[in-house]
Short mmCIF file of C-alpha atoms in Angstrom, two decimals:
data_model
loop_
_atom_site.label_atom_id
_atom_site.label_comp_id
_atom_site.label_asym_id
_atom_site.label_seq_id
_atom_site.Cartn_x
_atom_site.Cartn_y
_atom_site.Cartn_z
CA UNK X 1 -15.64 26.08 -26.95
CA UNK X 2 -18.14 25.60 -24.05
CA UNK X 3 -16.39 23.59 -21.49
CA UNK X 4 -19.07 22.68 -18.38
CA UNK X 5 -18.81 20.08 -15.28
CA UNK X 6 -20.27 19.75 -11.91
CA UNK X 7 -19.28 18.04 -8.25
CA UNK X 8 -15.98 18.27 -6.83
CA UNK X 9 -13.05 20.32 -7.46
CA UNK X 10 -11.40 16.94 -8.92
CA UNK X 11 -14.14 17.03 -11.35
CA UNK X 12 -13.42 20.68 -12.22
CA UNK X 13 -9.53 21.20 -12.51
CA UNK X 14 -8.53 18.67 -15.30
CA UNK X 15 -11.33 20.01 -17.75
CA UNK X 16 -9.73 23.65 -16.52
CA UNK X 17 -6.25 22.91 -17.70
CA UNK X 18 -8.13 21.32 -20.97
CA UNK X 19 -9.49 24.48 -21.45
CA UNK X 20 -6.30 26.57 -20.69
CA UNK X 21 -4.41 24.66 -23.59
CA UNK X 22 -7.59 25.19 -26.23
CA UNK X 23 -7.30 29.29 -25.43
CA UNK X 24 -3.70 29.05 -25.61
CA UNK X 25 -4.12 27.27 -29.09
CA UNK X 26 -6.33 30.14 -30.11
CA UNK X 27 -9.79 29.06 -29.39
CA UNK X 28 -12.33 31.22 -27.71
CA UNK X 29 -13.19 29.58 -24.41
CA UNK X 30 -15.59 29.45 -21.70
CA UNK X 31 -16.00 27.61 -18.65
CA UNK X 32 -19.65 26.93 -16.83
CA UNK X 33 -19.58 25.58 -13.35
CA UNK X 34 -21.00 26.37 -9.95
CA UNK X 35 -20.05 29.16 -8.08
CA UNK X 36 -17.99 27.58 -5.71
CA UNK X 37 -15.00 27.20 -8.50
CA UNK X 38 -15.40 30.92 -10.03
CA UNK X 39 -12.12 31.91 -8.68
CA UNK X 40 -10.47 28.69 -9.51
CA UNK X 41 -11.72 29.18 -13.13
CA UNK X 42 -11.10 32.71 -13.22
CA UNK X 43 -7.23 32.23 -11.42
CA UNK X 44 -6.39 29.82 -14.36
CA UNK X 45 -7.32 32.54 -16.86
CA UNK X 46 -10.65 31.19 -17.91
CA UNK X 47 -13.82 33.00 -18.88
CA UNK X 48 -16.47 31.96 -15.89
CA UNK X 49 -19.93 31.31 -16.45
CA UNK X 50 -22.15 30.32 -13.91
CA UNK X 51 -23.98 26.90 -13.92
CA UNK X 52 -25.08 24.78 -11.45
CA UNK X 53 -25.33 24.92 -7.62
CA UNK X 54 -23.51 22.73 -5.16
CA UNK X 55 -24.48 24.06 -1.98
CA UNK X 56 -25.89 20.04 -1.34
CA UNK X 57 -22.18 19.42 -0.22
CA UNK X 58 -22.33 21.58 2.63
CA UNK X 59 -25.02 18.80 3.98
CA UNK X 60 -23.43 16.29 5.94
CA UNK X 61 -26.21 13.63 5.53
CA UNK X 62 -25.92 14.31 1.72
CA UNK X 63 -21.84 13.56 1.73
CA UNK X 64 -22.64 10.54 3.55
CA UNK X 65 -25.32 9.58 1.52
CA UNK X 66 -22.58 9.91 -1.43
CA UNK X 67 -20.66 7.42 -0.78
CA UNK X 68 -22.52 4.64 0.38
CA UNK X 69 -21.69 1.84 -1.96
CA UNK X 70 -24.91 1.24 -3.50
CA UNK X 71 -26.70 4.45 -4.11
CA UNK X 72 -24.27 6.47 -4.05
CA UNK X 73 -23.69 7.70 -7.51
CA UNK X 74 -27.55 7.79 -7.85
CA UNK X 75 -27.53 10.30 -4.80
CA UNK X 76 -25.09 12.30 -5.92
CA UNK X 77 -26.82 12.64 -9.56
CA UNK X 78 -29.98 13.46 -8.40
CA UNK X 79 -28.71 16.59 -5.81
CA UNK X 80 -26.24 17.83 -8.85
CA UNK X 81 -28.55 17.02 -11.74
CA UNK X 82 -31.74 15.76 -11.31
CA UNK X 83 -33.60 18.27 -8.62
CA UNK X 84 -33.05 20.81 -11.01
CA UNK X 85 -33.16 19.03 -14.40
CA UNK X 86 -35.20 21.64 -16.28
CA UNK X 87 -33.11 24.59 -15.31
CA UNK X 88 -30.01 23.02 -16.03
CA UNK X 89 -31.27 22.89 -19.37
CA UNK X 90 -32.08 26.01 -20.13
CA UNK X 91 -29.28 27.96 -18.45
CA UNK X 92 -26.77 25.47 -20.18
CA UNK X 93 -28.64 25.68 -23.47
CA UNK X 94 -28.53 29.81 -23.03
CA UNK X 95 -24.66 29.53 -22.99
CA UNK X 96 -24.20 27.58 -25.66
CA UNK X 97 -25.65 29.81 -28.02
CA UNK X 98 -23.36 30.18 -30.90
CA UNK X 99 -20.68 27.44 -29.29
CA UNK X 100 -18.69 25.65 -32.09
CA UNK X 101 -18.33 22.56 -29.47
CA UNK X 102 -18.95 21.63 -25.92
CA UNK X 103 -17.30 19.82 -23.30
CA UNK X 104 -18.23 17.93 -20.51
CA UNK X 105 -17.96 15.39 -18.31
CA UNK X 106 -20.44 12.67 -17.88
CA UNK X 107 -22.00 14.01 -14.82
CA UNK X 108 -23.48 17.07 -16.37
CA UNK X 109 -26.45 14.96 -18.11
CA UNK X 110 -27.81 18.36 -19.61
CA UNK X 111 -24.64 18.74 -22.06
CA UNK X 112 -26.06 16.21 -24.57
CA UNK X 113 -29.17 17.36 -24.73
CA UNK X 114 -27.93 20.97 -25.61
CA UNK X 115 -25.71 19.72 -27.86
CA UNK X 116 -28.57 17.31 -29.55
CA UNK X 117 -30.58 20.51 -29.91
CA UNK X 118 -27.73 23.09 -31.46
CA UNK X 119 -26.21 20.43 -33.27
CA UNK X 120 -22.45 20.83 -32.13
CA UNK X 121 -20.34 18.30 -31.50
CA UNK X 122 -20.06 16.99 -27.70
CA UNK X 123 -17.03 15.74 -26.02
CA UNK X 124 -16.97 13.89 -22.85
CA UNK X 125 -14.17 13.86 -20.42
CA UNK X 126 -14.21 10.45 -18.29
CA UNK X 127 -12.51 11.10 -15.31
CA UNK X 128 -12.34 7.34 -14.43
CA UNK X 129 -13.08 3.91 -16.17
CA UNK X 130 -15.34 3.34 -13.75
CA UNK X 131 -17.76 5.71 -15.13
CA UNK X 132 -18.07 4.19 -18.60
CA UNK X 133 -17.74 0.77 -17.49
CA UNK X 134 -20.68 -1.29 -17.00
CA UNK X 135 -18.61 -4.15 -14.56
CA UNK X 136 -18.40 -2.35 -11.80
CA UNK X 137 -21.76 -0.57 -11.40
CA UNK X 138 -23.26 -4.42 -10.58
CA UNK X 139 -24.42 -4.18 -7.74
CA UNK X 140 -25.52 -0.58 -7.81
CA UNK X 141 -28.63 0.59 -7.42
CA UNK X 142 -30.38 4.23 -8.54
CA UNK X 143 -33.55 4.83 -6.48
CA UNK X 144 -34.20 7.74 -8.96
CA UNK X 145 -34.31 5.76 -12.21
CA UNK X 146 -37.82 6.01 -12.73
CA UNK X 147 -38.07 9.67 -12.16
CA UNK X 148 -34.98 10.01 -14.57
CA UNK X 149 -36.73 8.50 -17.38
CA UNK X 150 -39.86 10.91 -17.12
CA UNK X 151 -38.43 13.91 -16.76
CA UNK X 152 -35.64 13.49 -18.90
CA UNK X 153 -38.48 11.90 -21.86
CA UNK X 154 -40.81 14.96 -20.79
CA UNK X 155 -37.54 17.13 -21.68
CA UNK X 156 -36.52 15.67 -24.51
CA UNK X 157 -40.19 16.01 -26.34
CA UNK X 158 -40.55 19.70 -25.12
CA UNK X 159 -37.00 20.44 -26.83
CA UNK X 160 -37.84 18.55 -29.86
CA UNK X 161 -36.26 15.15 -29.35
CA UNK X 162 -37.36 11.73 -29.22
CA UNK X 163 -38.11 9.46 -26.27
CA UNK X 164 -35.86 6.74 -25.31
CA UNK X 165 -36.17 3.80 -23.16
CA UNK X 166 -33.37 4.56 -21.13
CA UNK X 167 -32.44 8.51 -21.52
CA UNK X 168 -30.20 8.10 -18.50
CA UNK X 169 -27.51 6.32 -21.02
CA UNK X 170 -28.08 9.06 -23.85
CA UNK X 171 -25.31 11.16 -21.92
CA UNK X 172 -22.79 8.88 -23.43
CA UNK X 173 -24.20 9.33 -26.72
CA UNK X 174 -20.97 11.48 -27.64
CA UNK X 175 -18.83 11.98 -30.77
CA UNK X 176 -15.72 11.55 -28.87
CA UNK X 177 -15.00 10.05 -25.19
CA UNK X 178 -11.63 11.42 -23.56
CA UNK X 179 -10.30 8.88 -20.83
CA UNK X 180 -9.07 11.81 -18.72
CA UNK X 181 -6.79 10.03 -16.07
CA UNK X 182 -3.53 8.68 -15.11
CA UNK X 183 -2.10 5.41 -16.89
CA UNK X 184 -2.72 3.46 -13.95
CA UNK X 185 -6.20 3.36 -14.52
CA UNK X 186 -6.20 2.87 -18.36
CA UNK X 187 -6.97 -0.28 -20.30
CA UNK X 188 -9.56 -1.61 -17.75
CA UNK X 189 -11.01 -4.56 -18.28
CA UNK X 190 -14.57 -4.81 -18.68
CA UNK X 191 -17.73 -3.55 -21.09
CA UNK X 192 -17.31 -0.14 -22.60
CA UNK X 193 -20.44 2.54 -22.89
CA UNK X 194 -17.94 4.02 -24.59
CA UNK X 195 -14.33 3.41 -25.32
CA UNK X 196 -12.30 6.33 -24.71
CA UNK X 197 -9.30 7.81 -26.26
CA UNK X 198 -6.89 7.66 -23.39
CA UNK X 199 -4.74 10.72 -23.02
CA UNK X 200 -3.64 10.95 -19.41
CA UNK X 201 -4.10 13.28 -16.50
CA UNK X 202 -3.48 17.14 -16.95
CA UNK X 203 -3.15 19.12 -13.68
CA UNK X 204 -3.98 22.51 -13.81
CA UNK X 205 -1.05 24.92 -13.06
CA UNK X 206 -1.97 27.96 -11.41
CA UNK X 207 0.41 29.72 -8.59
CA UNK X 208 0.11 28.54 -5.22
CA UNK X 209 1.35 30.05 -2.14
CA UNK X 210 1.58 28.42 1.48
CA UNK X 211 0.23 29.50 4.98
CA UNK X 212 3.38 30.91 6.36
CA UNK X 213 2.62 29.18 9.73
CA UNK X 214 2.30 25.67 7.75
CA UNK X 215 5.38 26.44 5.84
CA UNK X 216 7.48 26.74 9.46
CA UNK X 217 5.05 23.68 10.49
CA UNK X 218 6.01 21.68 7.76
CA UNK X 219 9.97 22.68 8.36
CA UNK X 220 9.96 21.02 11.96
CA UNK X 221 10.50 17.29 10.88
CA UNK X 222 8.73 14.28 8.59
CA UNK X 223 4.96 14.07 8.55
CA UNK X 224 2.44 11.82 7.19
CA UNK X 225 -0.11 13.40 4.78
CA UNK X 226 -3.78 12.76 5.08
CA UNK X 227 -6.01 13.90 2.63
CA UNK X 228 -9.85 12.27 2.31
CA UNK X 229 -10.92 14.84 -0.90
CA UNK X 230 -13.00 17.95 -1.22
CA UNK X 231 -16.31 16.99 0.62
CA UNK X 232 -15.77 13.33 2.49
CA UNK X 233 -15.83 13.79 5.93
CA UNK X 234 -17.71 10.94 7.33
CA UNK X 235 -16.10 9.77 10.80
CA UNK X 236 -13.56 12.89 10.56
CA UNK X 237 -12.49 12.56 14.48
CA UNK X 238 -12.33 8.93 14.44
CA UNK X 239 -10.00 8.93 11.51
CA UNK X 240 -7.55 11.99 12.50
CA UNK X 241 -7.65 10.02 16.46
CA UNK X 242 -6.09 7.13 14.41
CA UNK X 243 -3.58 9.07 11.86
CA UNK X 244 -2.29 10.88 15.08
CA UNK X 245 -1.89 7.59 16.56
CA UNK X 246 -0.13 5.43 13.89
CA UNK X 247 2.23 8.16 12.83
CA UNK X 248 3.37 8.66 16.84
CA UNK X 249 3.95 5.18 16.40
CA UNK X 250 5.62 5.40 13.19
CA UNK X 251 7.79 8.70 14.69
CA UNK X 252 5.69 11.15 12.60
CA UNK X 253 4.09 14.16 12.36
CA UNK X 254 0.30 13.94 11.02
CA UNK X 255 -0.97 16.64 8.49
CA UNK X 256 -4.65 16.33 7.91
CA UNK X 257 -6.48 18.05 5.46
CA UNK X 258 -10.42 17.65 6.28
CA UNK X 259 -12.60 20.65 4.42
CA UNK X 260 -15.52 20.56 6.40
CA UNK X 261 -14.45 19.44 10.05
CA UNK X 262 -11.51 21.31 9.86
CA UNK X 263 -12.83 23.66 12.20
CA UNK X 264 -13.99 21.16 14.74
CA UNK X 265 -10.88 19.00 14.82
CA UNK X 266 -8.63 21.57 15.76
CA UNK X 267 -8.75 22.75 18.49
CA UNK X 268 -8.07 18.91 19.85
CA UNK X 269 -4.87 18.51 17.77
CA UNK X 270 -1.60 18.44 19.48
CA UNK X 271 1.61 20.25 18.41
CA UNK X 272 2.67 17.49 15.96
CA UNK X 273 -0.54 17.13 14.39
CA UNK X 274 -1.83 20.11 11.80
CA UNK X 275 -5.35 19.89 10.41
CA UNK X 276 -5.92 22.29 7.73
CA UNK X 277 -9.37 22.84 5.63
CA UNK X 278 -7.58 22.73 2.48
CA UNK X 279 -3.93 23.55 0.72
CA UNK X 280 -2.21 22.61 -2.49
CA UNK X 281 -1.66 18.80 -2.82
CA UNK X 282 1.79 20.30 -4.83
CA UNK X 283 2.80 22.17 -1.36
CA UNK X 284 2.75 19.60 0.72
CA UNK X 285 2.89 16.17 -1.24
CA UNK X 286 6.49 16.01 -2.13
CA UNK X 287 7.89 16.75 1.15
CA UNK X 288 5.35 14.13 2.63
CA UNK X 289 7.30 10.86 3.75
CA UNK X 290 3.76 9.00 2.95
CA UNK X 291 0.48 10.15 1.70
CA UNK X 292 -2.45 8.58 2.97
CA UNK X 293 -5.79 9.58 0.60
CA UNK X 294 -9.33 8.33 -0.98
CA UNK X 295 -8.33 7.39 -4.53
CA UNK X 296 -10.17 10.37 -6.37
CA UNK X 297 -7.98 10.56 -9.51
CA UNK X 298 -7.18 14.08 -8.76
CA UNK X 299 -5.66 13.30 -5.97
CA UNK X 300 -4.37 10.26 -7.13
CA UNK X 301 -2.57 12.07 -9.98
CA UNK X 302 -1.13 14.58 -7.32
CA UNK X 303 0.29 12.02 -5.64
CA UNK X 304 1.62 10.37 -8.52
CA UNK X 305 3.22 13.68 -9.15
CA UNK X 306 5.05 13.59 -5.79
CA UNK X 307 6.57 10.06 -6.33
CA UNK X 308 5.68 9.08 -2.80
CA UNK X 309 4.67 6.07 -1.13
CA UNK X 310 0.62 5.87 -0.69
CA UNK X 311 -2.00 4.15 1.50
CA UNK X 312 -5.78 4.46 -0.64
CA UNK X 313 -8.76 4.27 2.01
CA UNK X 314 -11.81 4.60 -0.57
CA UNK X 315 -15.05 5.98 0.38
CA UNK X 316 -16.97 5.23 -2.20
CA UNK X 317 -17.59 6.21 -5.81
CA UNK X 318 -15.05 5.10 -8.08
CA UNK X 319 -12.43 5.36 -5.38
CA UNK X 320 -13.02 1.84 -4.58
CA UNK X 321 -12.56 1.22 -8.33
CA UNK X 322 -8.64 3.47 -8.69
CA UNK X 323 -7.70 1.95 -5.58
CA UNK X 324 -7.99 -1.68 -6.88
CA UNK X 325 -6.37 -0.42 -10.12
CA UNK X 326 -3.29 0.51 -7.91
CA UNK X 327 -3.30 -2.74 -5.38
CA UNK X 328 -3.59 -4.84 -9.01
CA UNK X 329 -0.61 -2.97 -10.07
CA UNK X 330 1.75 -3.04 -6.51
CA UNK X 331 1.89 0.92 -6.48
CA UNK X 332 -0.10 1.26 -3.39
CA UNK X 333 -1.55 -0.56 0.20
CA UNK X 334 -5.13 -0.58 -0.02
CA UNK X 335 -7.23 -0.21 3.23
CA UNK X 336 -10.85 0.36 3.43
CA UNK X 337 -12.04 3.31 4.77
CA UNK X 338 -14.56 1.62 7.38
CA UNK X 339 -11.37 -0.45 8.77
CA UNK X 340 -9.28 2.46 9.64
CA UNK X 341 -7.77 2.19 13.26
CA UNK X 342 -4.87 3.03 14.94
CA UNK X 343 -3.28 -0.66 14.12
CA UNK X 344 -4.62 -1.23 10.83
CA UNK X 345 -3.28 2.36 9.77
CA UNK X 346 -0.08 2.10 11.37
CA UNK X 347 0.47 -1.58 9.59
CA UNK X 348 -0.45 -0.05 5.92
CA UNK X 349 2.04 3.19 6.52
CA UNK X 350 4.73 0.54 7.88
CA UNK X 351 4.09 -1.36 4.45
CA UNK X 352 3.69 1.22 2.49
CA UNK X 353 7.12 2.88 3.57
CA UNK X 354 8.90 -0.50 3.46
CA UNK X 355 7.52 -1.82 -0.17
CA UNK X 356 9.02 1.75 -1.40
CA UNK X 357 12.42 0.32 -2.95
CA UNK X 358 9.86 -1.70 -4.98
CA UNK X 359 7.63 0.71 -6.31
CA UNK X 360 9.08 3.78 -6.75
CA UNK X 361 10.20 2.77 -10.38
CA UNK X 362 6.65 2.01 -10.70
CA UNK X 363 5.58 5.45 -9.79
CA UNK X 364 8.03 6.93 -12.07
CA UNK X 365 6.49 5.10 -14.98
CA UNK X 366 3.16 5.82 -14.11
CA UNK X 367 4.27 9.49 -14.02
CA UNK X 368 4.70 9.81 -17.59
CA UNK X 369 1.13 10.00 -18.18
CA UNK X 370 0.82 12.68 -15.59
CA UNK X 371 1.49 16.10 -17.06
CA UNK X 372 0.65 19.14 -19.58
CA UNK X 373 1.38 16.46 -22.43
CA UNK X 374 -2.24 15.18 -21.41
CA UNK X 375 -3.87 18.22 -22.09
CA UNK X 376 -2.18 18.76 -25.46
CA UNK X 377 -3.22 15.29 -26.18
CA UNK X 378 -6.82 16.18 -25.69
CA UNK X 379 -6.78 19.85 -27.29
CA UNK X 380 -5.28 17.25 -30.18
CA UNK X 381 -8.04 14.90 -30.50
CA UNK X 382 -10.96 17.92 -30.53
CA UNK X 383 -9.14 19.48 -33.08
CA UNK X 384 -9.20 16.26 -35.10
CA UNK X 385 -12.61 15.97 -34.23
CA UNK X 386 -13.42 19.62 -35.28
CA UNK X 387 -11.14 19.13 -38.71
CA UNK X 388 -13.72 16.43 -40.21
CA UNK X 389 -16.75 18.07 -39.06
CA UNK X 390 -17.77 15.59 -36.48
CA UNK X 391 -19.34 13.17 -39.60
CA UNK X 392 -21.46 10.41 -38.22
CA UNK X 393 -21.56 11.68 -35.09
CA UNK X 394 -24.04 10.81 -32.68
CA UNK X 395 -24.74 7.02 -32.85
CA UNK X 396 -26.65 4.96 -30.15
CA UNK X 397 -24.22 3.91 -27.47
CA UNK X 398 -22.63 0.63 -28.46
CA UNK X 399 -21.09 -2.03 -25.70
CA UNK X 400 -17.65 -3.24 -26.43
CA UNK X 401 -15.07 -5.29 -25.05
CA UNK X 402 -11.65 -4.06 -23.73
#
């Protein structure tokens, strides 16, 4: 098995701990991603191929340009995707040789052409409903969609294929769909590309092991977590000026996890304030008195994990979309990012602390689907899959109803 995916390291763990349970079921495994996750691959006991390069994060305009709420997703395609289309092709295509099966997420639009070509079955790992439901992308527009359809036509007819009016929607032309998140999310309401086979959220266990100086930090009282995911850092200061501020109020200590202004923020932060570039959500989650994050569903899962109460700022993405999943469902206070100030924060952590009693059983339910169980479940439903020889696989994508 060929397991591939590209963007963040939400996007990468979950298919990791996939892949950990198909080795440990006896299947020869491989995982392609960028180089920035080799040693996360390779620490989970994985086979690491390289594919992909996601050096775009390291530009602040492109992170911005992320997460604005109408190009976003287009933006982040074309930087991951589409500026290197060809390429992608061919290096994916080169490691597939001889794969019995590949898996993917939707984001690596390459996968189903390879898999087209070889003829081996294609699974895709959804990561959200919002990326297979057609709903919420109203309202969203893809300034690359013309350029999409060329090159991916000019692509397909050099590799043997045939032209389609809109290639773009061919990557969910799969013979199974995984919905690869916590039961929060599932049963959306909406149109289906594809309906998935819900299974839950795996995290991937590897061993962990804490700063010693943030260990003895996190020993000198309660603290407020703040964690705004592996590459949003847009209006860092002005965000860790009002987390400092609400949890004073609050009598906390702030913990603020910021990858790429950790550096900067620093050196302003006071004694009961830590910012940190990055650590183990399952370090520092549990002991958190509440978590404050973006909604990514790995993230969202971690926290889920710690059974603790939770303010969601989305950014963008389908953040917005997982944090009105949780306000629909009372497990969380929703605030939007652009809104955050010292008042507004310090009013969601107050609610979010006092609604606790309430939704703690909540979280406890919505545990369940949070766990190695998930992964089994999808190692299950490839097997199936593999068992009757993926017959009529490979259909046009169909809309449903859910």
């Amino acid at each position: 098995m060929l397991f591939t995916a590209l963007g963040s390291l939400g996007d990468i763990k979950p298919l990791a701990a996939i892949a950990q349970v198909a080795r440990d079921a006896g299947h020869a495994v491989r995982f392609a991603t960028s180089q920035s996750y080799q040693q996360v691959v390779e620490s989970a006991g994985l086979a690491f191929d390289l594919f992909g390069d996601d050096d775009y994060f390291n530009r602040s305009d492109v992170r911005d340009a992320m997460v604005d709420p109408r190009e976003g997703f287009g933006v982040f395609m074309w930087h991951s995707n589409l500026a290197d289309l060809e390429a992608l092709y061919s290096r994916l295509d080169g490691l597939a040789a001889g794969v019995d099966l590949i898996v993917a997420t939707p984001m690596v639009m390459a996968a189903h052409l390879v898999a087209q070509r070889r003829g081996v079955p294609l699974v895709s790992c959804s990561l959200s409903p919002a990326t297979l439901l057609l709903d919420p992308s109203s309202g969203t527009v893809d300034p690359h969609a013309r350029e999409w359809r060329s090159r991916l036509n000019a692509l397909r007819g050099a590799i043997g294929l045939a032209s389609r009016g809109f290639p773009q929607m061919e990557r969910f032309n799969v013979d199974l769909t995984l919905g690869v998140y916590p039961e929060c999310l599932a049963g959306a309401q909406g149109r289906y590309v594809r309906v998935p086979v819900e299974v839950g959220y795996p995290p991937l266990r590897q061993e962990t092991q804490l700063d010693r100086d943030l260990a003895a930090w996190l020993d000198g009282g309660p603290y407020a977590l703040f964690s705004f995911g592996s590459f949003i850092d847009r209006g860092a200061a002005r965000h860790l000026q009002a987390a400092s501020a609400a949890c004073r109020e609050l009598g906390l200590r702030c913990l603020f996890l910021s990858r790429h202004s950790a550096q900067a923020l620093e050196p302003g932060a006071a004694a009961d304030v830590r910012v940190v570039s990055s650590v183990a959500h399952e370090c520092v989650m549990p002991r958190a008195e509440v978590i404050v994050h973006h909604g990514g569903t790995g993230t969202l899962a971690a926290s889920i994990e710690a059974r603790r109460p939770v303010v969601v700022t989305p950014f963008g993405l389908d953040q917005t979309f997982n944090a009105r999943c949780l306000e629909e469902r009372d497990l969380a206070e929703l605030l939007d990012a652009g809104s955050v100030t010292p008042e507004a924060l310090t009013g969601a952590l107050s609610r979010a602390l006092a609604a606790w009693p309430r939704r703690e059983p909540r979280w406890g339910a919505a545990r369940r689907s949070v766990g190695p169980q998930a992964a089994q479940s999808a190692v299950d439903e490839i097997e199936r899959l593999l068992a009757r020889g993926a017959a009529g696989r490979l259909g046009q994508p169909q809309l449903s109803g859910a």
